[in-house]
Short mmCIF file of C-alpha atoms in Angstrom, two decimals:
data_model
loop_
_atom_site.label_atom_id
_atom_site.label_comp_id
_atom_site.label_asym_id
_atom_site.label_seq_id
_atom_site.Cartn_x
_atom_site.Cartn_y
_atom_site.Cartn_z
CA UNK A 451 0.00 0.00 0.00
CA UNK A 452 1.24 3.37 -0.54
CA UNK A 453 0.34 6.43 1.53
CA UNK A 454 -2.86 7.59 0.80
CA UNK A 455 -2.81 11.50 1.29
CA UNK A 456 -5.86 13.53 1.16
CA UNK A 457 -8.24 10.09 0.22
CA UNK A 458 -10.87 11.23 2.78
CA UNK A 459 -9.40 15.14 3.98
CA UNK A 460 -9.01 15.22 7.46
CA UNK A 461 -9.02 11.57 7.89
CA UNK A 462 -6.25 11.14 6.00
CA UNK A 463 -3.72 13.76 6.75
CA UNK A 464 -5.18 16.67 4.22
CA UNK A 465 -7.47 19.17 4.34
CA UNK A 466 -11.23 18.92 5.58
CA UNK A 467 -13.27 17.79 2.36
CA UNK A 468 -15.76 20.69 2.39
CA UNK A 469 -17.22 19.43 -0.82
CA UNK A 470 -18.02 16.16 0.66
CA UNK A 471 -19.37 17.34 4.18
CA UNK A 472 -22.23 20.12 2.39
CA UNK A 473 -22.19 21.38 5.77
CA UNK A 474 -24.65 18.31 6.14
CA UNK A 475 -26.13 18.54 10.26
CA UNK A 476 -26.99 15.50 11.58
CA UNK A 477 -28.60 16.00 14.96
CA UNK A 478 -27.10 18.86 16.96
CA UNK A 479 -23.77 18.38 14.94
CA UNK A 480 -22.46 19.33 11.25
CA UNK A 481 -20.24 17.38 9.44
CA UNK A 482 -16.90 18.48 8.34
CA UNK A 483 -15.40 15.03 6.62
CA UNK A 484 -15.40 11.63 6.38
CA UNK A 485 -13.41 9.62 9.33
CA UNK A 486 -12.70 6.42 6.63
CA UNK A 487 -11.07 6.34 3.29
CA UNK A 488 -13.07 4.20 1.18
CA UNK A 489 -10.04 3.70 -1.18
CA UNK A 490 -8.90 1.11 1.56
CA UNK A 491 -11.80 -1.34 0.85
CA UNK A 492 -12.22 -2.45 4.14
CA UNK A 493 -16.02 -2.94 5.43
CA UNK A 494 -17.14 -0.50 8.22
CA UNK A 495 -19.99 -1.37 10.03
CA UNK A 496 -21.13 2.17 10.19
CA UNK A 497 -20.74 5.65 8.52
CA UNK A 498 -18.13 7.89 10.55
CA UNK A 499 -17.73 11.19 10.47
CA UNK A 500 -15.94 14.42 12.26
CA UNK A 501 -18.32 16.64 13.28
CA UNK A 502 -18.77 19.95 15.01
CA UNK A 503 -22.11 20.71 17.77
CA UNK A 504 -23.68 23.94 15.86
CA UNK A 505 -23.02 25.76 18.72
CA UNK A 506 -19.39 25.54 18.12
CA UNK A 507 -18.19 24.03 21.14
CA UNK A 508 -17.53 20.49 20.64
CA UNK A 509 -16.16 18.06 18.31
CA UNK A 510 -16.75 14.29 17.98
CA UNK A 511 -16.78 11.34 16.29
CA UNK A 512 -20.22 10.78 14.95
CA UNK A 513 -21.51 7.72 13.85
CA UNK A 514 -24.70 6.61 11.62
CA UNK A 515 -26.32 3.52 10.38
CA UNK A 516 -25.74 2.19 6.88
CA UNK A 517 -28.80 2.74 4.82
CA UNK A 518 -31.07 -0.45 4.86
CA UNK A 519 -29.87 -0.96 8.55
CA UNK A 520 -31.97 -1.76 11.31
CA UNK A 521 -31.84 1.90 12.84
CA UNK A 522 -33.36 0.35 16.03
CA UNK A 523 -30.85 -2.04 16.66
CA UNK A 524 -28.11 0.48 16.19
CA UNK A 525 -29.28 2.44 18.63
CA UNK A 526 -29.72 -0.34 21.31
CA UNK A 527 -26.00 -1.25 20.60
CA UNK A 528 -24.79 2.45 20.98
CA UNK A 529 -26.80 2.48 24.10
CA UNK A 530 -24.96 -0.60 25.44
CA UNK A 531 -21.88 1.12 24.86
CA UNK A 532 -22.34 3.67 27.07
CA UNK A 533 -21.61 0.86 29.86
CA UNK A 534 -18.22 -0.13 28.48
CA UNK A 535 -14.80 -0.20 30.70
CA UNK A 536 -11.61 -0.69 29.71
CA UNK A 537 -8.27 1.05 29.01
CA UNK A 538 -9.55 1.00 25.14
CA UNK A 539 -13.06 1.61 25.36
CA UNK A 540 -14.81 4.11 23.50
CA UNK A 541 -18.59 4.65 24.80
CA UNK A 542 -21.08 6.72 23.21
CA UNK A 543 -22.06 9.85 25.19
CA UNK A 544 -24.51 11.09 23.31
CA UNK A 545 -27.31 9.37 21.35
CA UNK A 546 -30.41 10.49 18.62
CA UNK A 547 -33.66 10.36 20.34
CA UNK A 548 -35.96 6.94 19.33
CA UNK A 549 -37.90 8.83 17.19
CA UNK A 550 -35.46 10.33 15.32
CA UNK A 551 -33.31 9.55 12.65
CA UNK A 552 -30.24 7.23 14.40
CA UNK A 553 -27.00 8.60 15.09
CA UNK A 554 -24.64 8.48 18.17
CA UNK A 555 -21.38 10.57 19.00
CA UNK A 556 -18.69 10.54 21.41
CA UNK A 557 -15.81 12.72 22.53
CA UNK A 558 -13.03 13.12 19.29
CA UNK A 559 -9.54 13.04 19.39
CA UNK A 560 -7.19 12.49 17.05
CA UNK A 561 -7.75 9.13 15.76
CA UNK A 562 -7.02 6.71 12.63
CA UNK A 563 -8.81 3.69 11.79
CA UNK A 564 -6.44 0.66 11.75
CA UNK A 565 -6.88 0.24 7.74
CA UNK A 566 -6.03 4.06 6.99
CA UNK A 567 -3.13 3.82 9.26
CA UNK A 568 -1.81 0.77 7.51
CA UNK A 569 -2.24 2.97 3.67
CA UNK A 570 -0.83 5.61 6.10
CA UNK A 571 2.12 3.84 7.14
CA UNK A 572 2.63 2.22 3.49
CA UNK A 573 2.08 -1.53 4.66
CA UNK A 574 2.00 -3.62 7.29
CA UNK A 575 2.61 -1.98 11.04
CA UNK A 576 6.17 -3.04 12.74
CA UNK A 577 5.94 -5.58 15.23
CA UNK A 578 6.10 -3.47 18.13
CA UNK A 579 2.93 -1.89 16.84
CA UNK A 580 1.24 -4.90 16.95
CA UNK A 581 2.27 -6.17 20.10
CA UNK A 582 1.19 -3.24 21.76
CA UNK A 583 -2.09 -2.57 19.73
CA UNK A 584 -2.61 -6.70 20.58
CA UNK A 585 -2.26 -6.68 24.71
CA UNK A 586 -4.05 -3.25 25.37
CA UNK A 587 -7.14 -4.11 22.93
CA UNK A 588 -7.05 -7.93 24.76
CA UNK A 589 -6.94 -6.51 28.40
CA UNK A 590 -9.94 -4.02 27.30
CA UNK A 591 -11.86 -7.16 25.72
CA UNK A 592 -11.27 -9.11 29.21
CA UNK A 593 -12.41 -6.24 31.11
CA UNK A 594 -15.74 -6.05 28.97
CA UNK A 595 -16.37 -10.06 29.14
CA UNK A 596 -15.59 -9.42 33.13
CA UNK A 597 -18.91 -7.41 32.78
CA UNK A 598 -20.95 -10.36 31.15
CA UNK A 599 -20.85 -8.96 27.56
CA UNK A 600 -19.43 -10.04 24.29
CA UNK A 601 -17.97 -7.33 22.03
CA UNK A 602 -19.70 -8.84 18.60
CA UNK A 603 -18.11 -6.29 16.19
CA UNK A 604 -13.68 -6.26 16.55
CA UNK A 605 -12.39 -5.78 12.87
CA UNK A 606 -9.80 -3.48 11.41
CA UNK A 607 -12.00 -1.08 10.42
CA UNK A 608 -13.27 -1.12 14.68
CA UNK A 609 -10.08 -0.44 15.91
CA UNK A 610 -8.68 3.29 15.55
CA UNK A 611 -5.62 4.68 16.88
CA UNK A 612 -4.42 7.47 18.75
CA UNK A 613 -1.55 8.57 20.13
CA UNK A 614 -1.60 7.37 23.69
CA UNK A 615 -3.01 3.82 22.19
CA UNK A 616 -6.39 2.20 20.35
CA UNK A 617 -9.62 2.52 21.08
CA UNK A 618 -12.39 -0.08 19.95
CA UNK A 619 -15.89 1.36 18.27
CA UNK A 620 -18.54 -0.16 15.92
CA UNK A 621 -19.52 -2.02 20.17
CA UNK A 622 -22.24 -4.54 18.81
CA UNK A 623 -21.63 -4.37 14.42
CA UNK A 624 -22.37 -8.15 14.81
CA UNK A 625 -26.15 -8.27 16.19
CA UNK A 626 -27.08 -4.67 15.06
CA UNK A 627 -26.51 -6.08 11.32
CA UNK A 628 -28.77 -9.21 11.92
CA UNK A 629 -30.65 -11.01 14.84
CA UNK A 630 -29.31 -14.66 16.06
CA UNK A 631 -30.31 -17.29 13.88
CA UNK A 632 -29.94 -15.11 10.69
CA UNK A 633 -26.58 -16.04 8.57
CA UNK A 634 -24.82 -13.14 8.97
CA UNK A 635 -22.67 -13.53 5.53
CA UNK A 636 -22.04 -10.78 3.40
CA UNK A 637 -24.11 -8.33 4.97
CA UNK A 638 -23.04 -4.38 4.51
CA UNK A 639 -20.29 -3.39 7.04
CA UNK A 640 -18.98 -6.82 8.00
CA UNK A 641 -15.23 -8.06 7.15
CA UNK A 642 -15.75 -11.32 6.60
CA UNK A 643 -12.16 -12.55 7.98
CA UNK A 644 -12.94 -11.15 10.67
CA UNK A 645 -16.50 -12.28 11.32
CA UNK A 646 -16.14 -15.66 13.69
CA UNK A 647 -17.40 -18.28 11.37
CA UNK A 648 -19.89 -19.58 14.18
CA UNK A 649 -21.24 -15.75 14.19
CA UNK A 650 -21.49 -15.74 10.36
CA UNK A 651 -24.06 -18.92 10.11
CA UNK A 652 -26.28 -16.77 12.79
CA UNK A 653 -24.89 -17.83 15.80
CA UNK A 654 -25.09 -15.90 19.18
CA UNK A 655 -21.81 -14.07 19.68
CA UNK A 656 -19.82 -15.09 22.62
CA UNK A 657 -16.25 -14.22 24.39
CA UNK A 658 -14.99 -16.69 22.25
CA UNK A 659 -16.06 -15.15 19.31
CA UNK A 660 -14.03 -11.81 19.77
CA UNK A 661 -10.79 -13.65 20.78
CA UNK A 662 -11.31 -14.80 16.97
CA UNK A 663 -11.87 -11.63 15.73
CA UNK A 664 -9.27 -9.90 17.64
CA UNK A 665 -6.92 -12.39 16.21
CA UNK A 666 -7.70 -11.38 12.54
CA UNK A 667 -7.29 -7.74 13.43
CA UNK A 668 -3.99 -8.46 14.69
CA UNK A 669 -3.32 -10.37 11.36
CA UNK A 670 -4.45 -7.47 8.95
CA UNK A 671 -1.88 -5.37 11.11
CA UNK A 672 0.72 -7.49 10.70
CA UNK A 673 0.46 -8.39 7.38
CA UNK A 674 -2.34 -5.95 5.54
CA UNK A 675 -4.82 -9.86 5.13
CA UNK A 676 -7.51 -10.83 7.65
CA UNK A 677 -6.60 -14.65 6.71
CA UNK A 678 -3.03 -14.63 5.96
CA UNK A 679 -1.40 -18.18 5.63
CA UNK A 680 0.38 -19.01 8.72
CA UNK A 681 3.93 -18.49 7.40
CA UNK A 682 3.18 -15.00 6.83
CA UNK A 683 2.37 -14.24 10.28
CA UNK A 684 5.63 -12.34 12.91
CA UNK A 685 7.19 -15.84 14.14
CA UNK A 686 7.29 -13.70 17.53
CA UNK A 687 3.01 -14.67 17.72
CA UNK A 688 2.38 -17.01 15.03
CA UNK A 689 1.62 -19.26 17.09
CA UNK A 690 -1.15 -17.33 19.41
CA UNK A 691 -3.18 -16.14 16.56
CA UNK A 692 -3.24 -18.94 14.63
CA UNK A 693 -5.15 -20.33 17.49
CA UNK A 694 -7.08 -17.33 18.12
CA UNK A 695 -8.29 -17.76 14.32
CA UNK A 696 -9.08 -22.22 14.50
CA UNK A 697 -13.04 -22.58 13.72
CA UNK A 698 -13.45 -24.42 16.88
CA UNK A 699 -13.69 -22.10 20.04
CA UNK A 700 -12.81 -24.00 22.34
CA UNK A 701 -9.41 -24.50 20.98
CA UNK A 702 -9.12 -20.81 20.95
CA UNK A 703 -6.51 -19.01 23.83
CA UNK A 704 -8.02 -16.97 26.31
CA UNK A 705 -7.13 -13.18 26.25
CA UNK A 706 -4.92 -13.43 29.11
CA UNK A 707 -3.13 -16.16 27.52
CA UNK A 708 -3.55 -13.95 24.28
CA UNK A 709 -1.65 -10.77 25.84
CA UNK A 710 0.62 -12.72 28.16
CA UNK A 711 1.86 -13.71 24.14
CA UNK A 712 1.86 -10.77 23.10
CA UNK A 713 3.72 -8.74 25.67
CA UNK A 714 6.21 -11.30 25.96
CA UNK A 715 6.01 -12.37 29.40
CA UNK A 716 5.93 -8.84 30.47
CA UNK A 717 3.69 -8.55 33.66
CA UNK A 718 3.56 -4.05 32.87
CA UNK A 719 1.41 -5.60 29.54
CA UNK A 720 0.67 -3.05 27.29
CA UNK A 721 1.52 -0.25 30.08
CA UNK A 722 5.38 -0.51 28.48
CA UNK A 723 4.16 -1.34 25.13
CA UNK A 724 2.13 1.85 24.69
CA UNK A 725 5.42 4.30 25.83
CA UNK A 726 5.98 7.12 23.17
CA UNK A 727 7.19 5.33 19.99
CA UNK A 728 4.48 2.93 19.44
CA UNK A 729 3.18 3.90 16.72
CA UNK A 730 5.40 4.44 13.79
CA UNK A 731 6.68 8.45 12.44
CA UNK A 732 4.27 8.69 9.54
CA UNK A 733 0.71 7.66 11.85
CA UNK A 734 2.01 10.06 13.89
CA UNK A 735 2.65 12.97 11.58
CA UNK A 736 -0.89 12.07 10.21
CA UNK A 737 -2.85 12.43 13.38
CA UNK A 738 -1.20 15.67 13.88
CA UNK A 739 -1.94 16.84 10.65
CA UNK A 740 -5.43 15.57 11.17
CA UNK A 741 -5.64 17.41 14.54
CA UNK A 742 -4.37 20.73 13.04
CA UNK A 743 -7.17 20.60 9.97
CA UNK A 744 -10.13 19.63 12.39
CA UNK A 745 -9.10 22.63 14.72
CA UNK A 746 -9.12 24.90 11.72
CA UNK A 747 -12.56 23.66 9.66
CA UNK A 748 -14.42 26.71 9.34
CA UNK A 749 -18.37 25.16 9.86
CA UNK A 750 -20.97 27.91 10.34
CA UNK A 751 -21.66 28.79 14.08
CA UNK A 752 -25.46 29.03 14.84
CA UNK A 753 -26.40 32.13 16.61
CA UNK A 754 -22.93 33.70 15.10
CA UNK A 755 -23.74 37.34 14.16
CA UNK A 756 -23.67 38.15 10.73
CA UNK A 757 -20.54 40.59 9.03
CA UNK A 758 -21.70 43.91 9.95
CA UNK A 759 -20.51 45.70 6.25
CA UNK A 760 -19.99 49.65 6.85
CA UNK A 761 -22.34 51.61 4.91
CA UNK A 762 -21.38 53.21 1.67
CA UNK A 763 -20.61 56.80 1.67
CA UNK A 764 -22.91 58.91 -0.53
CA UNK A 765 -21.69 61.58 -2.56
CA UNK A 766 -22.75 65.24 -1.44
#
């Protein structure tokens, strides 16, 4: 992959894509571009955007569903997000009332999705990145099954990343695209190599089912395919996710087996692995270039007075 400048404006490292946005409001927000690059042809399991409030005083990461979705299930996953802990979680904090059109928002920061990063970066991420994108999104996914839920929706295009580490969104893709019992296969949004295959036939997701998907994240990372063949995997983890990714779950590690891997042996986990450096020069330049465009967007304000223009003298 080469580096893919300017694909989507802000998201990308360029300019906000004014054309694009059409100062389009959605809720209480307007849009000013486009968080994913479509020229990366990963699914996304919903339409992201970077958005202002029309009042001017906040900024966030807005989220809607695709068109054909089931806007009530979207909304009952973004809801259930709001509960989420973990060092990587990234709840909702605002929602769209139930009779209104669905959206939901949270806080933004700087942020790249894990496939623009990769175009970003020109390829695959270094090992390091990996191993420290790996442990902090598996301690976050233990934390959340510690709460009794199941994640149902890690893929590339779920994980984005900022400078102080990940942070996991799209909570729920798998059961807001179709209810249990429903083959799952193909459906708008969902990557299928990362989809667990027992969640694809319309199977309830489970714990297991993430480790699974986590795996094939950590696979696109490290070498740009969801399914890679085993030889193509780091030899430093080859072993761990090509257990994480086996159709049978119970042959799958658990995530504390899965970071303990990952970390190698190192009981700080991804505490050490997420020190300055992480994340390689160009992903950084990018989010910094991202942050500088966002901060300068010029959106309309509401309630902004108008230009006062100084009358025109008149001749005597």
């Amino acid at each position: 992959m080469q580096a893919n400048e300017g694909a989507t404006g802000v998201a990308a490292g360029g300019e906000p894509d004014r054309a694009t946005a059409s100062r389009r409001q959605v809720g209480p927000y307007r849009v000013i571009t486009a968080l994913d690059d479509p020229r990366t042809r990963i699914p996304v399991p919903e339409r992201r955007y970077i958005a202002r409030s029309v009042d001017g005083r906040h900024t966030v990461l807005l989220s809607l569903p695709h068109p054909g979705g089931d806007p009530r299930r979207f909304l009952a996953e973004a809801d259930g997000s709001r509960y989420l802990l973990g060092p990587c979680a990234a709840p909702a904090t605002a929602l769209a009332a139930s009779d209104r059109p669905a959206w939901y928002a949270r806080p933004y920061l700087p942020v790249l999705p894990l496939p623009t990063a990769l175009a970003v970066h020109g390829g695959p991420l270094p090992e390091r990145t990996v191993r420290a994108l790996g442990t902090a999104l598996a301690e976050t996914l233990a934390v959340l099954h510690g709460q009794g839920l199941t994640f149902a929706g890690v893929s590339p295009a779920a994980v984005l990343l900022a400078a102080d580490g990940p942070r996991l969104t799209c909570y729920g893709a798998v059961r807001a695209a179709a209810p249990d019992g429903t083959p799952r296969s193909g459906l708008p949004g969902l990557e299928p190599g990362s989809l667990p295959p027992e969640q694809a036939s319309g199977g309830r997701p489970r714990p297991l089912g993430d480790v699974y998907a986590l795996g094939a994240t950590l696979a696109y990372a490290a070498t740009g395919h969801t399914a890679p063949e085993r030889d193509e995997l780091p030899a430093a983890f080859r072993t761990a996710l090509s257990r994480c990714l086996t159709r049978d779950p119970g042959a799958r590690p658990s995530l504390a087996e899965l970071a303990d891997a990952l970390a190698g042996g190192d009981p700080s986990g991804s505490a050490t692995l997420l020190a300055p450096g992480w994340l390689p020069g160009r992903v950084i330049a990018a989010l910094a270039h991202q942050s500088a465009a966002v901060l300068t967007a010029e959106i309309p304000v509401e309630g902004a007075a108008a230009p006062v223009t100084p009358p025109v003298p008149q001749p005597n």
